Coordinates of C-alpha atoms in Angstrom, one line a residue:
L1 CA 0.0 0.0 0.0
Q2 CA 2.8 2.4 0.8
N3 CA 4.6 1.6 -2.5
L4 CA 1.3 2.2 -4.4
E5 CA 0.7 5.5 -2.6
Q6 CA 4.3 6.7 -3.3
A7 CA 4.0 5.7 -7.0
C8 CA 0.7 7.6 -7.3
N9 CA 2.1 10.7 -5.6
R10 CA 5.2 10.6 -7.8
W11 CA 3.0 10.9 -10.8
L12 CA 0.7 13.5 -9.2
I13 CA 3.7 15.6 -8.2
D14 CA 5.1 15.5 -11.7
Q15 CA 1.7 16.3 -13.3
F16 CA 0.3 18.9 -10.8
K17 CA 3.2 20.1 -8.6
G18 CA 1.3 19.3 -5.3
A19 CA -2.1 20.6 -6.2
L20 CA -3.4 17.0 -6.1
T21 CA -2.1 14.3 -3.7
L22 CA -3.2 10.9 -2.6
V23 CA -3.4 10.3 1.2
T24 CA -4.0 6.8 2.6
A25 CA -4.1 5.4 6.1
Q26 CA -4.4 1.9 7.6
Q27 CA -5.9 0.5 10.8
T28 CA -5.4 -3.1 11.7
F29 CA -8.1 -5.2 13.4
C30 CA -9.0 -8.9 13.8
G31 CA -11.7 -10.8 12.0
D32 CA -14.0 -11.1 15.0
D33 CA -14.3 -7.3 15.0
F34 CA -16.5 -7.5 11.9
R35 CA -19.3 -8.8 14.0
T36 CA -19.0 -6.4 17.0
A37 CA -19.7 -2.8 17.9
K38 CA -16.0 -2.2 17.8
M39 CA -16.3 -1.2 14.1
S40 CA -17.2 2.4 15.1
V41 CA -14.0 2.6 17.2
I42 CA -11.9 1.2 14.4
W43 CA -13.5 3.7 12.0
Q44 CA -12.6 6.6 14.4
Q45 CA -9.0 5.4 14.8
L46 CA -8.7 5.2 11.0
N47 CA -9.9 8.8 10.7
V48 CA -7.3 9.9 13.3
H49 CA -4.6 8.2 11.3
L50 CA -5.9 9.8 8.1
N51 CA -5.9 13.3 9.5
E52 CA -2.3 12.8 10.8
R53 CA -1.2 11.7 7.3
K54 CA -2.9 14.7 5.7
R55 CA -0.8 17.0 7.8
K56 CA 2.3 15.4 6.4
K57 CA 1.0 14.6 2.9
Y58 CA 4.0 16.1 1.0
G59 CA 6.5 14.1 3.1
P60 CA 9.3 12.8 0.7
F61 CA 8.5 15.4 -1.9
L62 CA 8.7 18.5 0.3
E63 CA 12.2 19.6 -0.6
E64 CA 11.5 19.1 -4.3
M65 CA 8.3 21.2 -4.2
L66 CA 10.0 24.1 -2.3
T67 CA 12.8 24.4 -4.8
P68 CA 12.1 27.5 -6.9
Q69 CA 11.5 26.9 -10.6
E70 CA 11.4 29.3 -13.5
P71 CA 8.1 29.2 -15.5
L72 CA 8.3 27.3 -18.8
V73 CA 6.0 29.9 -20.4
A74 CA 7.3 33.4 -19.8
D75 CA 4.4 35.3 -21.2
G76 CA 1.4 33.0 -20.8
S77 CA -0.2 30.0 -19.1
C78 CA -2.7 27.3 -19.8
Q79 CA -6.1 28.9 -20.3
V80 CA -7.8 26.1 -18.4
C81 CA -5.7 25.3 -15.4
H82 CA -3.7 28.6 -15.4
R83 CA -0.4 26.8 -14.9
D84 CA 2.8 28.4 -16.3
D85 CA 5.1 25.4 -15.6
V86 CA 3.8 23.2 -18.4
Q87 CA 4.2 23.3 -22.2
I88 CA 1.2 24.9 -23.9
R89 CA -0.1 24.9 -27.5
P90 CA -3.3 25.9 -29.3
A91 CA -6.2 23.5 -28.7
K92 CA -6.9 21.3 -31.7
K93 CA -10.7 21.3 -31.4
D94 CA -11.5 24.7 -30.0
Q95 CA -10.2 27.8 -31.8
N96 CA -11.1 30.0 -28.8
I97 CA -8.4 28.3 -26.7
T98 CA -5.0 29.5 -27.9
S99 CA -3.0 28.0 -25.1
I100 CA -3.6 24.7 -23.4
C101 CA -1.5 22.1 -21.7
V102 CA -1.5 18.4 -22.9
F103 CA -3.4 17.1 -19.8
C104 CA -6.1 19.7 -20.1
E105 CA -6.5 19.0 -23.8
Q106 CA -7.0 15.4 -22.9
L107 CA -9.8 16.4 -20.5
L108 CA -11.3 18.7 -23.1
E109 CA -11.5 15.9 -25.6
L110 CA -12.8 13.5 -22.9
G111 CA -15.5 15.9 -21.7
S112 CA -16.9 16.2 -25.2
Q113 CA -17.2 12.4 -25.6
L114 CA -18.0 11.1 -22.1
P115 CA -21.8 11.4 -22.2
R116 CA -22.0 8.8 -25.0
C117 CA -19.4 6.5 -23.5
K118 CA -20.6 3.0 -22.6
Y119 CA -17.3 1.2 -21.8
I120 CA -14.0 2.2 -20.3
V121 CA -11.0 -0.1 -20.9
H122 CA -7.7 -0.1 -19.0
S123 CA -5.2 -1.1 -21.6
S124 CA -1.9 -0.3 -23.4
S125 CA -3.7 0.5 -26.7
G126 CA -7.2 1.2 -27.9
A127 CA -8.3 1.0 -31.5
D128 CA -11.5 2.8 -32.4
A129 CA -11.7 4.5 -29.0
I130 CA -13.6 7.8 -28.9
A131 CA -11.3 9.3 -26.2
K132 CA -8.3 8.4 -24.1
I133 CA -6.7 9.6 -20.9
S134 CA -3.2 8.7 -19.8
I135 CA -2.5 7.6 -16.2
F136 CA 0.5 6.8 -14.1
P137 CA 2.4 3.6 -15.0
D138 CA 0.8 0.5 -13.5
M139 CA 2.9 -1.2 -10.8
L140 CA 2.0 -4.6 -12.1
D141 CA 2.0 -4.0 -15.8
Q142 CA 4.0 -1.1 -17.2
K143 CA 2.2 -1.4 -20.6
S144 CA -1.3 -0.9 -19.3
N145 CA -1.1 2.9 -18.8
G146 CA -4.2 4.3 -20.3
F147 CA -8.0 4.4 -20.1
Y148 CA -9.8 4.2 -23.4
F149 CA -13.4 5.2 -23.8
Y150 CA -15.9 3.4 -26.2
D151 CA -19.5 3.9 -27.3
K152 CA -19.8 0.3 -28.3
W153 CA -18.4 -3.0 -27.1
P154 CA -14.7 -3.1 -28.1
N155 CA -13.9 -6.8 -27.5
P156 CA -10.8 -5.9 -25.5
A157 CA -9.3 -9.4 -25.0
A158 CA -5.9 -8.2 -23.8
S159 CA -7.1 -5.4 -21.5
R160 CA -6.5 -5.3 -17.7
M161 CA -10.0 -4.1 -16.8
V162 CA -13.3 -3.2 -18.4
Y163 CA -16.0 -1.0 -16.9
R164 CA -19.5 -1.1 -18.2
I165 CA -21.3 2.2 -17.6
N166 CA -25.0 2.6 -16.6
E167 CA -26.0 -0.7 -18.2
K168 CA -29.7 -1.2 -17.6
N169 CA -30.2 -4.4 -19.6
S170 CA -27.5 -6.7 -18.4
H171 CA -26.3 -9.3 -20.8
A172 CA -23.4 -11.8 -20.9
I173 CA -20.0 -10.4 -21.9
D174 CA -17.0 -12.7 -22.0
H175 CA -14.3 -10.9 -20.1
P176 CA -12.7 -12.0 -16.8
N177 CA -12.4 -8.5 -15.3
L178 CA -15.7 -6.8 -16.0
A179 CA -17.2 -4.3 -13.5
E180 CA -20.4 -2.3 -13.6
L181 CA -20.0 1.4 -13.1
Q182 CA -22.8 3.8 -12.3
V183 CA -22.1 7.4 -13.3
S184 CA -24.2 10.5 -13.6
L185 CA -23.7 11.6 -17.2
Y186 CA -26.7 13.8 -18.0
A187 CA -25.9 16.6 -20.4
R188 CA -28.2 18.5 -22.8
R189 CA -27.2 18.1 -26.4
Q190 CA -27.2 20.7 -29.2
N191 CA -29.8 18.8 -31.3
E192 CA -32.1 18.7 -28.3
L193 CA -32.2 22.5 -28.2
Q194 CA -33.8 22.7 -31.7
T195 CA -36.2 20.8 -33.9
D196 CA -33.6 20.7 -36.6
K197 CA -32.1 17.2 -36.1
S198 CA -29.2 18.0 -38.5
V199 CA -27.6 20.1 -35.8
S200 CA -24.6 18.6 -34.1
S201 CA -25.3 16.0 -31.4
G202 CA -22.4 17.5 -29.3
I203 CA -22.9 18.8 -25.8
A204 CA -24.6 22.2 -25.6
N205 CA -22.1 24.9 -24.5
F206 CA -22.7 27.5 -21.8
E207 CA -23.9 30.1 -24.2
E208 CA -26.4 27.8 -25.8
L209 CA -27.7 26.7 -22.3
A210 CA -28.0 30.4 -21.3
Q211 CA -30.1 31.1 -24.5
Q212 CA -32.6 28.4 -23.4
A213 CA -33.3 30.3 -20.2
T214 CA -36.7 32.1 -19.9
G215 CA -36.1 35.8 -19.6
K216 CA -32.5 36.9 -19.0
A217 CA -30.0 34.7 -20.9
M218 CA -27.9 33.5 -18.0
I219 CA -26.4 30.3 -16.6
A220 CA -26.5 29.1 -13.1
V221 CA -24.4 26.7 -11.0
L222 CA -25.9 24.5 -8.2
R223 CA -23.7 22.8 -5.6
M224 CA -25.3 20.5 -3.0
D225 CA -24.2 18.0 -0.4
V226 CA -25.6 16.0 2.5
D227 CA -25.5 17.6 5.9
N228 CA -23.6 15.9 8.8
L229 CA -22.5 13.0 6.7
G230 CA -19.9 11.9 9.3
A231 CA -22.5 11.9 12.1
I232 CA -24.9 9.8 9.9
F233 CA -22.3 7.1 9.5
Q234 CA -21.2 7.3 13.1
K235 CA -24.6 7.5 14.8
G236 CA -27.1 6.7 12.1
I237 CA -26.7 2.9 12.8
H238 CA -27.0 1.5 16.3
D239 CA -23.7 0.5 17.9
Q240 CA -24.6 -3.1 18.0
K241 CA -25.5 -3.1 14.3
R242 CA -22.7 -0.9 12.9
T243 CA -21.0 -3.4 10.7
F244 CA -19.1 -2.9 7.5
T245 CA -21.9 -4.4 5.6
R246 CA -24.4 -1.9 6.8
L247 CA -22.0 1.0 6.4
A248 CA -21.4 -0.1 2.8
A249 CA -25.2 -0.4 2.2
L250 CA -25.7 3.1 3.5
S251 CA -22.9 4.4 1.3
R252 CA -24.4 2.6 -1.8
Q253 CA -27.8 4.2 -1.1
F254 CA -26.3 7.7 -1.2
S255 CA -24.5 6.8 -4.4
L256 CA -27.7 5.4 -5.9
F257 CA -29.5 8.7 -5.5
F258 CA -26.7 11.0 -6.8
K259 CA -25.4 8.8 -9.6
S260 CA -28.6 7.2 -10.9
Y261 CA -31.8 8.9 -9.7
L262 CA -30.5 12.4 -10.4
D263 CA -30.2 11.7 -14.1
V264 CA -33.8 10.3 -14.1
L265 CA -34.9 13.5 -12.4
L266 CA -33.1 15.7 -15.0
Q267 CA -34.5 13.6 -18.0
G268 CA -38.0 14.0 -16.7
Q269 CA -39.8 11.3 -18.7
E270 CA -39.5 8.5 -16.2
V271 CA -40.3 10.5 -13.1
P272 CA -43.4 9.0 -11.4
E273 CA -46.6 11.1 -11.8
E274 CA -47.0 11.4 -8.0
I275 CA -43.7 13.4 -7.8
P276 CA -44.4 17.0 -8.7
L277 CA -41.8 18.9 -10.8
T278 CA -41.3 22.6 -10.3
D279 CA -42.1 24.5 -13.5
M280 CA -42.3 28.3 -13.2
S281 CA -41.2 28.8 -16.8
G282 CA -43.8 26.6 -18.4
K283 CA -41.3 24.3 -20.1
N284 CA -42.9 21.0 -19.1
P285 CA -39.7 19.3 -17.7
R286 CA -41.5 16.0 -17.4
L287 CA -41.8 15.8 -21.2
N288 CA -38.7 17.8 -22.3
G289 CA -36.1 17.3 -19.6
R290 CA -33.8 20.0 -18.3
N291 CA -31.4 22.3 -20.1
A292 CA -28.6 21.4 -17.8
A293 CA -25.4 19.4 -17.5
V294 CA -24.0 17.4 -14.7
V295 CA -20.4 18.5 -13.9
Y296 CA -20.2 16.0 -11.0
S297 CA -22.6 13.9 -9.0
G298 CA -21.7 11.1 -6.7
G299 CA -21.2 10.0 -3.2
D300 CA -23.1 12.7 -1.2
D301 CA -22.8 15.8 -3.4
L302 CA -23.4 17.3 -6.8
F303 CA -22.4 20.1 -9.1
L304 CA -24.8 21.1 -11.9
I305 CA -24.8 23.9 -14.5
G306 CA -27.4 25.1 -16.9
A307 CA -30.1 27.6 -17.8
W308 CA -30.6 29.7 -14.6
D309 CA -34.4 29.2 -14.3
E310 CA -34.2 25.5 -14.7
I311 CA -31.3 25.1 -12.2
A312 CA -33.4 27.0 -9.7
E313 CA -36.3 24.7 -10.3
I314 CA -34.3 21.5 -10.2
S315 CA -32.8 22.5 -6.9
I316 CA -36.2 22.3 -5.3
D317 CA -37.0 19.1 -7.1
I318 CA -33.8 17.5 -5.9
H319 CA -34.5 18.3 -2.3
H320 CA -38.1 17.1 -2.6
C321 CA -37.0 13.8 -4.1
F322 CA -34.1 13.3 -1.7
T323 CA -36.4 13.8 1.3
A324 CA -38.7 11.1 0.0
F325 CA -35.8 8.9 -0.8
S326 CA -34.5 9.1 2.7
G327 CA -37.9 8.3 4.2
N328 CA -38.5 11.8 5.4
N329 CA -35.7 11.3 8.0
K330 CA -35.2 14.7 9.7
D331 CA -31.6 13.9 10.3
V332 CA -30.7 13.2 6.7
T333 CA -30.8 16.6 4.9
L334 CA -29.3 18.6 2.1
S335 CA -27.8 22.1 1.8
G336 CA -27.0 23.9 -1.4
G337 CA -25.8 27.0 -3.0
F338 CA -27.1 28.7 -6.2
I339 CA -25.2 31.2 -8.3
F340 CA -26.2 32.8 -11.6
Q341 CA -23.9 34.6 -14.0
R342 CA -23.2 35.4 -17.7
H343 CA -22.3 32.4 -19.8
D344 CA -18.7 33.6 -20.3
F345 CA -17.9 33.9 -16.6
P346 CA -15.0 31.5 -15.7
L347 CA -16.3 28.2 -14.5
Y348 CA -13.8 27.8 -11.7
K349 CA -14.9 31.2 -10.3
L350 CA -18.5 30.1 -10.5
A351 CA -17.5 26.9 -8.6
D352 CA -15.9 28.9 -5.9
L353 CA -18.9 31.2 -5.6
A354 CA -21.3 28.3 -5.4
H355 CA -19.1 26.7 -2.8
A356 CA -19.3 29.9 -0.8
A357 CA -23.1 29.9 -1.2
E358 CA -23.3 26.3 0.0
K359 CA -21.1 27.1 3.0
A360 CA -23.4 30.1 3.8
A361 CA -26.3 27.7 3.8
K362 CA -24.6 25.3 6.2
D363 CA -23.3 28.2 8.4
N364 CA -26.9 29.5 8.8
G365 CA -28.3 26.3 10.1
K366 CA -28.1 23.7 7.3
N367 CA -31.0 22.0 5.6
R368 CA -31.5 25.0 3.4
L369 CA -30.6 26.7 0.1
A370 CA -28.6 29.9 -0.6
L371 CA -30.7 31.0 -3.5
F372 CA -29.5 33.9 -5.8
Y373 CA -26.5 34.2 -3.4
D374 CA -24.6 37.5 -3.4
P375 CA -21.3 37.3 -1.5
G376 CA -21.2 41.2 -1.4
L377 CA -24.2 41.2 0.9
E378 CA -22.6 38.9 3.5
E379 CA -20.8 41.7 5.3
I380 CA -23.7 44.2 5.3
R381 CA -25.0 45.1 8.8
Y382 CA -27.6 47.7 9.7
G383 CA -26.8 49.3 13.0
Q384 CA -27.5 46.7 15.7
Q385 CA -29.4 44.4 13.3
N386 CA -28.1 41.0 12.4
R387 CA -26.4 40.1 9.1
L388 CA -28.8 39.9 6.2
I389 CA -29.7 36.2 5.8
Q390 CA -29.6 35.1 2.2
T391 CA -30.5 31.4 2.8
V392 CA -33.9 29.9 2.7
P393 CA -34.8 26.8 4.9
W394 CA -36.4 24.1 2.7
K395 CA -39.5 24.1 4.8
D396 CA -40.1 27.8 4.0
M397 CA -39.3 27.5 0.3
E398 CA -42.9 27.2 -0.8
K399 CA -44.3 29.9 1.5
T400 CA -41.6 32.6 1.1
V401 CA -40.4 32.0 -2.5
L402 CA -42.7 30.0 -4.7
E403 CA -46.1 31.2 -3.5
P404 CA -45.3 34.9 -3.9
L405 CA -43.8 34.2 -7.3
K406 CA -46.9 32.3 -8.5
K407 CA -49.1 35.3 -7.3
F408 CA -47.0 37.7 -9.4
L409 CA -47.0 35.4 -12.4
A410 CA -50.8 35.5 -12.3
F411 CA -50.6 39.0 -13.6
G412 CA -49.1 37.9 -17.0
A413 CA -47.9 35.0 -19.0
I414 CA -44.9 33.4 -20.5
T415 CA -44.5 34.8 -24.1
V416 CA -42.4 33.6 -27.0
R417 CA -41.3 36.4 -29.3
A418 CA -38.5 36.3 -32.0
G419 CA -37.5 32.9 -30.6
H420 CA -37.1 34.2 -27.0
R421 CA -39.1 33.2 -24.0
F422 CA -39.9 35.7 -21.3
F423 CA -42.6 36.6 -18.8
D424 CA -44.8 39.4 -20.1
F425 CA -46.9 41.4 -17.7
K426 CA -50.5 42.0 -18.8
D427 CA -52.0 43.7 -15.7
I428 CA -48.9 45.4 -14.2
N429 CA -46.6 48.0 -15.8
K430 CA -43.2 46.5 -16.2
S431 CA -41.7 49.7 -14.8
D432 CA -43.5 49.1 -11.6
L433 CA -41.7 45.8 -11.3
G434 CA -38.4 47.8 -11.7
R435 CA -39.5 50.0 -8.8
L436 CA -40.4 47.1 -6.7
Y437 CA -37.0 45.6 -7.5
Q438 CA -35.2 48.8 -6.4
I439 CA -37.1 48.9 -3.1
M440 CA -35.8 45.4 -2.4
R441 CA -32.3 46.4 -3.3
L442 CA -32.5 49.5 -1.0
W443 CA -33.6 47.2 1.8
E444 CA -30.6 45.0 1.2
K445 CA -28.1 47.9 1.1
E446 CA -29.6 50.2 3.8
G447 CA -31.9 48.1 5.8
V448 CA -34.7 50.6 5.2
M449 CA -38.1 49.8 3.8
Y450 CA -39.4 52.6 1.6
L451 CA -43.2 52.2 2.1
P452 CA -44.1 55.5 0.4
A453 CA -42.6 54.2 -2.8
M454 CA -44.5 51.0 -2.3
A455 CA -47.7 52.9 -1.9
Y456 CA -47.0 54.7 -5.1
I457 CA -46.6 51.4 -7.0
L458 CA -49.9 50.1 -5.6
G459 CA -51.6 53.4 -6.4
R460 CA -50.7 53.0 -10.1
T461 CA -52.1 49.4 -10.5
E462 CA -55.6 48.7 -9.2
K463 CA -55.5 45.0 -9.8
L464 CA -52.3 44.6 -7.9
R465 CA -53.6 46.9 -5.1
H466 CA -56.7 44.8 -4.5
S467 CA -55.0 41.4 -5.0
E468 CA -54.0 39.0 -2.2
I469 CA -50.3 39.9 -2.5
G470 CA -51.0 43.6 -3.0
L471 CA -52.7 43.7 0.4
K472 CA -49.5 42.4 2.0
L473 CA -47.0 44.6 0.2
M474 CA -47.4 47.5 2.7
K475 CA -46.1 45.2 5.5
A476 CA -42.4 45.6 5.9
E477 CA -42.1 42.1 7.5
Y478 CA -43.6 40.5 4.4
I479 CA -41.6 42.2 1.7
A480 CA -38.4 41.7 3.7
N481 CA -38.7 38.0 2.7
L482 CA -39.5 38.7 -0.9
R483 CA -35.9 39.0 -2.1
N484 CA -35.8 35.7 -4.0
S485 CA -39.3 36.0 -5.5
I486 CA -38.6 39.5 -6.8
L487 CA -35.2 38.5 -8.2
W488 CA -36.7 35.4 -9.9
L489 CA -39.5 37.5 -11.4
N490 CA -37.2 40.2 -12.5
L491 CA -35.0 37.7 -14.4
L492 CA -38.0 36.0 -15.9
S493 CA -39.3 39.3 -17.3
R494 CA -36.0 40.4 -18.9
S495 CA -36.4 40.1 -22.7
N496 CA -33.3 39.4 -24.8
I497 CA -35.0 40.7 -27.9
T498 CA -32.9 43.3 -29.8
K499 CA -34.5 46.4 -31.4
Q500 CA -34.0 44.9 -34.8
E501 CA -35.8 41.7 -33.8
E502 CA -38.6 43.7 -32.2
K503 CA -39.1 45.6 -35.5
A504 CA -39.1 42.4 -37.5

């Protein structure tokens, strides 16, 4: 095990200069401990050893890593990983990327092909493979140093290992080392965005996903994970029943949801009728699926990107389904962070912001979502008042976000004009929505509710003034919780139609 760890880390140090490392730890125990409550003690001891190893993870490579090195690229770096200590070149399949390192280009190629991959083969060669990624030399077989990806059975007689991905209809395949691999691979394709089937079947890019959004053409990122996962494994199973078998079964159930059921939820068609799907934009996700892509989903967490309105909706659906999947167990909960931005905003920055949003949800009590999170608002305080809370407990999502939004949407309808979908007000002047939005923004920045301005808006629109929601808008405690609803509505009503398209 130590030799394997050192071989892995030698390769990781050469490739990533310490940004990625492998840390392992071992704890010995006897066979009888499999049947006793001692497993929890062994598990805790293993965690102690692992934490000790993490504090010394660079060990034999420390001197090498601290030795100063001149950058290989004096006036540039890889546009993907931003490293300047690797050789770079223009990307072969993306003219927008003028400098990319060899490893990132492999990932670029792999990412474009992975959703249609059905088999992964560990071998020294791979004819007809749709993609390949090199790995560190195998300790047992120096020739088997690559993973090859196939969209059909490759008949790899001389391969070390074959992984079959997401196989629903199992059938006999003659290979001594065949393993089933469940992976979340959902990604919207370009030909699914239009009725023209001659369009490329490649994965929709961020700009194309943004254009599918209702209202403002933006993308959004959602990061979620299970709260208190360590406590669930340590305390969720009674001491006398905490065996490796039960721990493994619990782990597999989490993986089942995040690796398999999530894709079903995104595809929509196979979702049971008794499970409601959120649909504020009128896109019928049960029939059409979601304009989104899974960056990562497995274990106990996920990372999605897609059209902002659909990512907001799917976050609510994921929580609803996970709650049902866990048997409405109040101790098994999810927290998440939602960030929206322009399609050309760097993905790694979006990932960092979504992580900060997820952390805010956990810091404010867990079992909630940081929706339309704005990191700039975290430090705002109003005199002796507490920090502005941007997170919504799941139990309050319907009451404080969805219900007000539905009431506002009743004053208009989703309209399609010049190929763009947006919410068009019929009974309310759109400028009044802008004023309502500004009142909300002033509340965020100054902690002051401008009720005279609210009275002016209500005075201009009789239907709004006499509606159920209009009667509540003069109450400061009500509108103080409308931030997410107003933001959602404002984005839905933003038309991307140009003046030329409007005239046409």
